[in-house]
Coordinates of C-alpha atoms and ligand atoms in Angstrom, one line a residue:
X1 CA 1.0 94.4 60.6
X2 CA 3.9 93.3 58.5
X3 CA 7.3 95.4 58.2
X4 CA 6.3 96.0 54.6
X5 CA 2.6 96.5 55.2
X6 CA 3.5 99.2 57.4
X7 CA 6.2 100.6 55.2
X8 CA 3.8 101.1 52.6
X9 CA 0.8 102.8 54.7
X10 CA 3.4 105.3 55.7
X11 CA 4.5 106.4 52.2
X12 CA 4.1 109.7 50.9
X13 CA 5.4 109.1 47.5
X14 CA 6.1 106.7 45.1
X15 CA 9.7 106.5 45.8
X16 CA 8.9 106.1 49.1
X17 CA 6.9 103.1 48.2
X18 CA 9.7 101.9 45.9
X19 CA 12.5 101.3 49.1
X20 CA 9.5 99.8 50.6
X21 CA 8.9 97.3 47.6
X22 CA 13.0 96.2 47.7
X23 CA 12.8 96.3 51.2
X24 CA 10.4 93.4 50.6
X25 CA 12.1 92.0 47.7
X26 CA 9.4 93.1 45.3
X27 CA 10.7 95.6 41.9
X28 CA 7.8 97.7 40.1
X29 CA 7.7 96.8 36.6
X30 CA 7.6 100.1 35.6
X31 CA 10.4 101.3 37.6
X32 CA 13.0 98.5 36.5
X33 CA 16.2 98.8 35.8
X34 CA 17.0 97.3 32.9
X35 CA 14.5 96.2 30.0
X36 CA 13.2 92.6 30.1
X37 CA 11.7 92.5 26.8
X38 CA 13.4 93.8 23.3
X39 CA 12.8 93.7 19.7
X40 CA 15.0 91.1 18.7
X41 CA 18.1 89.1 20.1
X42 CA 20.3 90.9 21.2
X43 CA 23.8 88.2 22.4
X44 CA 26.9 89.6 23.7
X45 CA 28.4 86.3 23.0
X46 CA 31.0 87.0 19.9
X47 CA 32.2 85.2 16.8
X48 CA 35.3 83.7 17.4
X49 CA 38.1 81.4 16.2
X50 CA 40.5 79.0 18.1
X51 CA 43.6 77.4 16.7
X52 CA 44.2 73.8 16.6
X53 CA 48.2 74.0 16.4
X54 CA 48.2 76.2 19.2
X55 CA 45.8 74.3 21.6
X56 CA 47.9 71.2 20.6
X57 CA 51.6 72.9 21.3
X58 CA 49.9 74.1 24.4
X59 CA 48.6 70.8 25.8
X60 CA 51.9 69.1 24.7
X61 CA 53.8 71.4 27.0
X62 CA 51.0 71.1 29.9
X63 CA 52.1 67.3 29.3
X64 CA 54.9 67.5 30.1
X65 CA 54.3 68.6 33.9
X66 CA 50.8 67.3 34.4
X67 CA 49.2 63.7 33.9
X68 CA 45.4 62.6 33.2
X69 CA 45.9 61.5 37.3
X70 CA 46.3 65.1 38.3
X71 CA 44.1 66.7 35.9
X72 CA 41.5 64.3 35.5
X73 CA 40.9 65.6 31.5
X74 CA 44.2 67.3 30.0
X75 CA 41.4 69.7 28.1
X76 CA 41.3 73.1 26.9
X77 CA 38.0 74.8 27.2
X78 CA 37.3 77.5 24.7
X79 CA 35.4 80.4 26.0
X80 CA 33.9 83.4 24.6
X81 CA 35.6 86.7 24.7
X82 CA 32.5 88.3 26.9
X83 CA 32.3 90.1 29.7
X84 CA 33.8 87.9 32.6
X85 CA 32.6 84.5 31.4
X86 CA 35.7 81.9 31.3
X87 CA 33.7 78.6 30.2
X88 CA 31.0 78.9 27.6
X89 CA 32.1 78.8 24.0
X90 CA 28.2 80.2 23.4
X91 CA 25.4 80.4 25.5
X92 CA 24.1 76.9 25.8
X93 CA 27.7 75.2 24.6
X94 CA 31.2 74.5 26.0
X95 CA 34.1 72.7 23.8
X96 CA 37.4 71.7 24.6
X97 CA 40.2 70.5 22.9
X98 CA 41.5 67.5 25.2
X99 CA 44.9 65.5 24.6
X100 CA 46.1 62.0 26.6
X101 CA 49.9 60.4 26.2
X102 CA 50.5 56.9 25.4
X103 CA 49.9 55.0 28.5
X104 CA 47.6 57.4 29.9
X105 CA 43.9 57.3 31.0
X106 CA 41.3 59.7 31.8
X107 CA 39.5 58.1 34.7
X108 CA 35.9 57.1 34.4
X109 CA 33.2 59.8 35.6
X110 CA 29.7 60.6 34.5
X111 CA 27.1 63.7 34.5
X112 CA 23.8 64.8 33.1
X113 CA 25.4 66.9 30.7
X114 CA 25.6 65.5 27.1
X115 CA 29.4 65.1 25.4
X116 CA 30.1 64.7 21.8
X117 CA 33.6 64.4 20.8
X118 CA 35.1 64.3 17.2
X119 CA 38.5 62.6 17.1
X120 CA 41.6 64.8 15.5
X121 CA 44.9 63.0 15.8
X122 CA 45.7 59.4 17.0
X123 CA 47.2 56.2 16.6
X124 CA 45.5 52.4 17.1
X125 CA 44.8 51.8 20.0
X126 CA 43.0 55.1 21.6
X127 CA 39.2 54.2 22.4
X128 CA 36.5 55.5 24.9
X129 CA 34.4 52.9 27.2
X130 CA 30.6 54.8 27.0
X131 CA 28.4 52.5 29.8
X132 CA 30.5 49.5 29.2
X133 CA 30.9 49.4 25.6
X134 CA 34.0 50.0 24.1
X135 CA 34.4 52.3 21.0
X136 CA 37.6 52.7 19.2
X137 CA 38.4 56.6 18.7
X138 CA 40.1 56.9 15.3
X139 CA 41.1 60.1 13.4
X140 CA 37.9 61.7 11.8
X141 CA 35.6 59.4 14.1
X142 CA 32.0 61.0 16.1
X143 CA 31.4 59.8 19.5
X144 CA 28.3 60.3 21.7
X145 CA 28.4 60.2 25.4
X146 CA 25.1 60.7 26.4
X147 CA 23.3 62.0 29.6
X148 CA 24.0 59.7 32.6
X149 CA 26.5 57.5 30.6
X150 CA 29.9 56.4 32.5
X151 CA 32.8 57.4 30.5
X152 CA 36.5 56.9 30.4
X153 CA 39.2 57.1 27.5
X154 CA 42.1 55.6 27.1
X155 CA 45.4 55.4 25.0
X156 CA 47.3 52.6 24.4
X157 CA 49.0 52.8 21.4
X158 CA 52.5 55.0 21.0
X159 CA 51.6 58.9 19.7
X160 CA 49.5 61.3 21.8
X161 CA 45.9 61.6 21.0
X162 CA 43.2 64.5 20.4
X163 CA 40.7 65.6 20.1
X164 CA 37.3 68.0 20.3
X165 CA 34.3 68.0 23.0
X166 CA 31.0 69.6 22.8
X167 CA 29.3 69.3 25.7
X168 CA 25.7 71.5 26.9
X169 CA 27.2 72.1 30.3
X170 CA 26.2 75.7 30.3
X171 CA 22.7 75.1 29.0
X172 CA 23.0 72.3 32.3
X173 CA 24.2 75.2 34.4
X174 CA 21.3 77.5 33.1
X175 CA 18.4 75.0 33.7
X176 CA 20.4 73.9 36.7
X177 CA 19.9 69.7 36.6
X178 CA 23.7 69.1 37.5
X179 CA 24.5 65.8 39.1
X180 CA 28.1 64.4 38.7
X181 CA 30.0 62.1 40.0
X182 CA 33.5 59.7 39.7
X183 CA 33.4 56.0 39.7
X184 CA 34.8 54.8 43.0
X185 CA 36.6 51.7 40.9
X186 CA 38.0 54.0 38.8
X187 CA 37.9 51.8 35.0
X188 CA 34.4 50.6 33.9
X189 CA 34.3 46.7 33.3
X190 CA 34.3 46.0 29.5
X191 CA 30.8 44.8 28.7
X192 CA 31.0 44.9 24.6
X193 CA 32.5 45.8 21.6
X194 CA 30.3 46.4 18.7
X195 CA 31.5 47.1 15.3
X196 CA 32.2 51.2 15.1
X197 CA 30.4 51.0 11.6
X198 CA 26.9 49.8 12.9
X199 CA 27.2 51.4 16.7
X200 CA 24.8 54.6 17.3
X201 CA 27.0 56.2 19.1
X202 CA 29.8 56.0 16.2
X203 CA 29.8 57.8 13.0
X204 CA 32.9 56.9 11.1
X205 CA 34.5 59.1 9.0
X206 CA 34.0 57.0 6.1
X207 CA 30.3 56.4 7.0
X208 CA 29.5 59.9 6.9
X209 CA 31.3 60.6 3.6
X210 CA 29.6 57.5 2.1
X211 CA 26.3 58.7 3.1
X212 CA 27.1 62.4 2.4
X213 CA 27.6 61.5 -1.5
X214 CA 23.7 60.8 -1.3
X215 CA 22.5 64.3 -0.3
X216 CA 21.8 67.0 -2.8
X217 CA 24.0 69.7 -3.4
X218 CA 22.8 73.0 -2.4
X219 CA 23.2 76.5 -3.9
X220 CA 26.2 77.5 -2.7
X221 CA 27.9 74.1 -4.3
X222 CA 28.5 72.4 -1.2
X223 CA 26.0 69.1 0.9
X224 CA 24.8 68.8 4.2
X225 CA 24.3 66.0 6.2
X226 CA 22.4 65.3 9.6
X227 CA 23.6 62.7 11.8
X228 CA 21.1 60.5 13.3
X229 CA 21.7 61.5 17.0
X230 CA 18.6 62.7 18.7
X231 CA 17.8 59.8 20.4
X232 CA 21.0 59.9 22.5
X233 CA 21.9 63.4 22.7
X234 CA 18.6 65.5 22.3
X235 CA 20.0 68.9 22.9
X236 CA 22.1 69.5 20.2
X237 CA 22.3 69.0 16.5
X238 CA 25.3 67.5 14.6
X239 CA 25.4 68.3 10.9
X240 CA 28.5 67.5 8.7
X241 CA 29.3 70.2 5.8
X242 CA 31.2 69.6 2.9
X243 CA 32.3 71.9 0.9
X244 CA 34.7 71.6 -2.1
X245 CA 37.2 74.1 -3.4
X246 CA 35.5 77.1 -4.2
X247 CA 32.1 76.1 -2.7
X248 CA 30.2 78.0 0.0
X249 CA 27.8 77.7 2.8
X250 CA 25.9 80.6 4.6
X251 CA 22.4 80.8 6.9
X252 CA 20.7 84.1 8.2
X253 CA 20.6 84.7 11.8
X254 CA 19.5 81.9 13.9
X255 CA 18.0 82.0 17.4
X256 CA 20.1 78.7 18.0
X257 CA 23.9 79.1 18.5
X258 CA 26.5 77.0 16.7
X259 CA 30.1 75.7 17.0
X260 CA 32.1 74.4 13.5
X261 CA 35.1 72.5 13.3
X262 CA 37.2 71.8 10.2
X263 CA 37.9 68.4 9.8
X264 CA 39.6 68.3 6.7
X265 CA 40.2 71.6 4.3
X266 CA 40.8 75.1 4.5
X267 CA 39.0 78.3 3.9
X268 CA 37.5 81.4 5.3
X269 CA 34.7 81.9 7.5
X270 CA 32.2 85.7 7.5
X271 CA 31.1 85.2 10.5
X272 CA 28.0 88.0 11.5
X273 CA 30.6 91.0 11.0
X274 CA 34.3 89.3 11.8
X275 CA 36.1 87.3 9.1
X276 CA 38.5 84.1 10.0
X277 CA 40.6 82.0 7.8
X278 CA 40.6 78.1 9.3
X279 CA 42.1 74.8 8.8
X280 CA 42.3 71.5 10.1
X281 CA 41.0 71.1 13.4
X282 CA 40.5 74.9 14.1
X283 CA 36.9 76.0 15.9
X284 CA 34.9 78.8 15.1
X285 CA 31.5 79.7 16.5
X286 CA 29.0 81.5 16.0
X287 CA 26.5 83.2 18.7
X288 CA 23.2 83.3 18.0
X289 CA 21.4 85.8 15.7
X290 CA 24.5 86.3 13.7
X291 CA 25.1 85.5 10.0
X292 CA 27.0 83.6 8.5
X293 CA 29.1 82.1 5.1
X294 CA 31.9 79.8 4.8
X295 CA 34.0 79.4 1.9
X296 CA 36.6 76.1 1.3
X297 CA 39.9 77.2 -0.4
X298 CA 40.8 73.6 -1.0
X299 CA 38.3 70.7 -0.8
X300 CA 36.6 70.3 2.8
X301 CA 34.4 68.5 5.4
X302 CA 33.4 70.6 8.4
X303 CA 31.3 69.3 11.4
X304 CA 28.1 72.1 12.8
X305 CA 27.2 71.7 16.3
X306 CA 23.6 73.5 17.0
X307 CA 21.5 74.0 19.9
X308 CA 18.7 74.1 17.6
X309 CA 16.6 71.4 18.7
X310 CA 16.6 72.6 22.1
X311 CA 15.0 75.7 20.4
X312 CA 12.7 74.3 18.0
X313 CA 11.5 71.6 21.0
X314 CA 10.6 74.8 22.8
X315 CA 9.4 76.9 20.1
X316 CA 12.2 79.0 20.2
X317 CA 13.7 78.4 16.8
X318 CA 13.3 81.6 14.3
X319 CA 15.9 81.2 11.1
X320 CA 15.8 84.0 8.6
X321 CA 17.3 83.5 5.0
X322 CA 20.5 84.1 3.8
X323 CA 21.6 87.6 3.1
X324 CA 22.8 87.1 -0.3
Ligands
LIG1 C1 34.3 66.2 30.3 O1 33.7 65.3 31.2 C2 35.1 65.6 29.3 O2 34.8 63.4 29.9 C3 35.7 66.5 28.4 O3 36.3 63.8 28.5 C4 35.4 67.9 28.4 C5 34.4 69.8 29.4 C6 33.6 70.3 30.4 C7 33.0 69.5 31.4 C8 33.2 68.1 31.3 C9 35.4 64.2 29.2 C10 34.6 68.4 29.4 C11 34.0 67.5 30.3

């Protein structure tokens, strides 16, 4: 007779029976610890706001002690103020503001998690090589880097550049299909170079405001657009948000979690119950099953990246409306 077999014909009560049960790595459901089921969502993930002119004076002086060769990427991941978690920005979501000197290269790696990056600040002469193809990265610029895809950047022209990643790393570390690895020659061979305008893993600032102009404006006064990226980067959403003076944006709670970045404007951000101001280049997320509404004091252009067609793919997606 097994251990636990024997355990349990020699119980006289129940909690008898339940040291017998973990003894055998068994918990009754009725006699959990902790809930597995509730009413709604219930994140401990919190809205939050990060600082462009701080992440870049920080990276600046982190510059000045520590190359691309020691660091591999000179980036600053933003994580949520929760519990003891030092990576995620939200659940499924980790972005980082990254920076590289003139003369300087970030060596070429790849992994199954999916990068996005929108280019801040840079000169001529700063461009990614995504499987051999080489893509300029230009202020207000959209890059893909998709699953599997070899990736190095580079800067060769004379003022530091940054910029913003979104990668799904911690919805890779949740489902657990991590692979990663460096290239052992270090620089990818240079197979093309398309034209940025026409390349799918490109959206030009000027692209999207061009096509932007074509989308109707919605109630609050503002326009969304979707880029066409689900074909290299099916995880996440990328939606563009512009807003002029005065004009607004806001959603009800949303099982899917999103991350915005000003790329262009000012305002204020309500974001489920904590209020921000942002500019240029600062990040604000927001967790899901929060509200939200943004409002641009001068004319802007803001980029939304969503998890929500991981959720919808799953049939996890559940939107309410606005509250207003
Ligand atoms: C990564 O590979 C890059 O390749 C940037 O530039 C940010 C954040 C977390 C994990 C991997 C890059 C990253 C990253």
């Amino acid at each position: 007779m097994s251990e636990i077999r024997a355990g349990v014909e020699a119980a006289r009560t129940l909690d008898d029976l339940y040291a017998v049960f973990a003894e055998g790595r068994l918990t009754a459901g009725w006699h959990k610890k902790r809930p597995s089921l509730w009413r709604e969502p219930r994140t401990e993930f919190r809205p939050n706001r990060w600082r462009y002119a701080d992440a870049a004076a920080a990276m600046d002086k982190a510059g000045e002690w520590m190359s691309t060769e020691d660091a591999e990427r000179r980036n600053l991941l933003m994580f949520n103020p929760v519990g003891d978690n030092d990576y995620d920005t939200v659940r499924t979501i980790v972005t980082a503001y990254q920076m590289i000197q003139p003369g300087e290269y970030a060596r070429s790696h790849r992994h199954t998690a999916n990068a996005m990056r929108l280019i801040l600040d840079g000169e001529e002469g700063v461009y990614t090589v995504v499987d051999g193809v080489k893509l300029p990265m230009r202020p207000g610029d959209f890059l893909l880097t998709p699953n599997w895809a070899w990736h190095s950047h580079y800067n060769e022209g004379t003022a530091k550049a940054y910029w913003i990643d979104f990668l799904d790393v911690p919805l890779v570390h949740r489902l657990e299909p991590m692979f990663a690895e460096n290239l052992a020659a270090v620089h990818q061979t240079v197979e093309a170079e398309p034209d940025p305008e026409t390349c799918p893993l490109v959206f030009t600032r000027a692209r999207v405001v061009a096509e932007m102009a074509g989308q109707p404006v919605r109630p609050g006064g503002g326009r969304r657009l979707v880029l066409p990226t689900q074909g290299h980067v099916p995880t996440l959403s990328v939606t563009y948000v512009e807003l002029p003076a005065g004009a607004s944006d806001a959603a009800g709670r949303s099982t899917a979690s999103r991350i915005f970045v000003a790329t262009s404007g000012a305002g204020v951000a309500r974001l489920g119950d904590r209020a921000f101001d942002w500019t240029r280049g600062d990040v604000f997320c927001l967790p899901s099953w929060h509200d939200f509404e943004i409002r641009a004091t001068s004319d802007a252009l803001l980029v939304e990246v969503s998890d929500e067609p991981t959720l919808r793919l799953l049939g996890f997606l559940r939107e309410e409306p606005p509250i207003r």
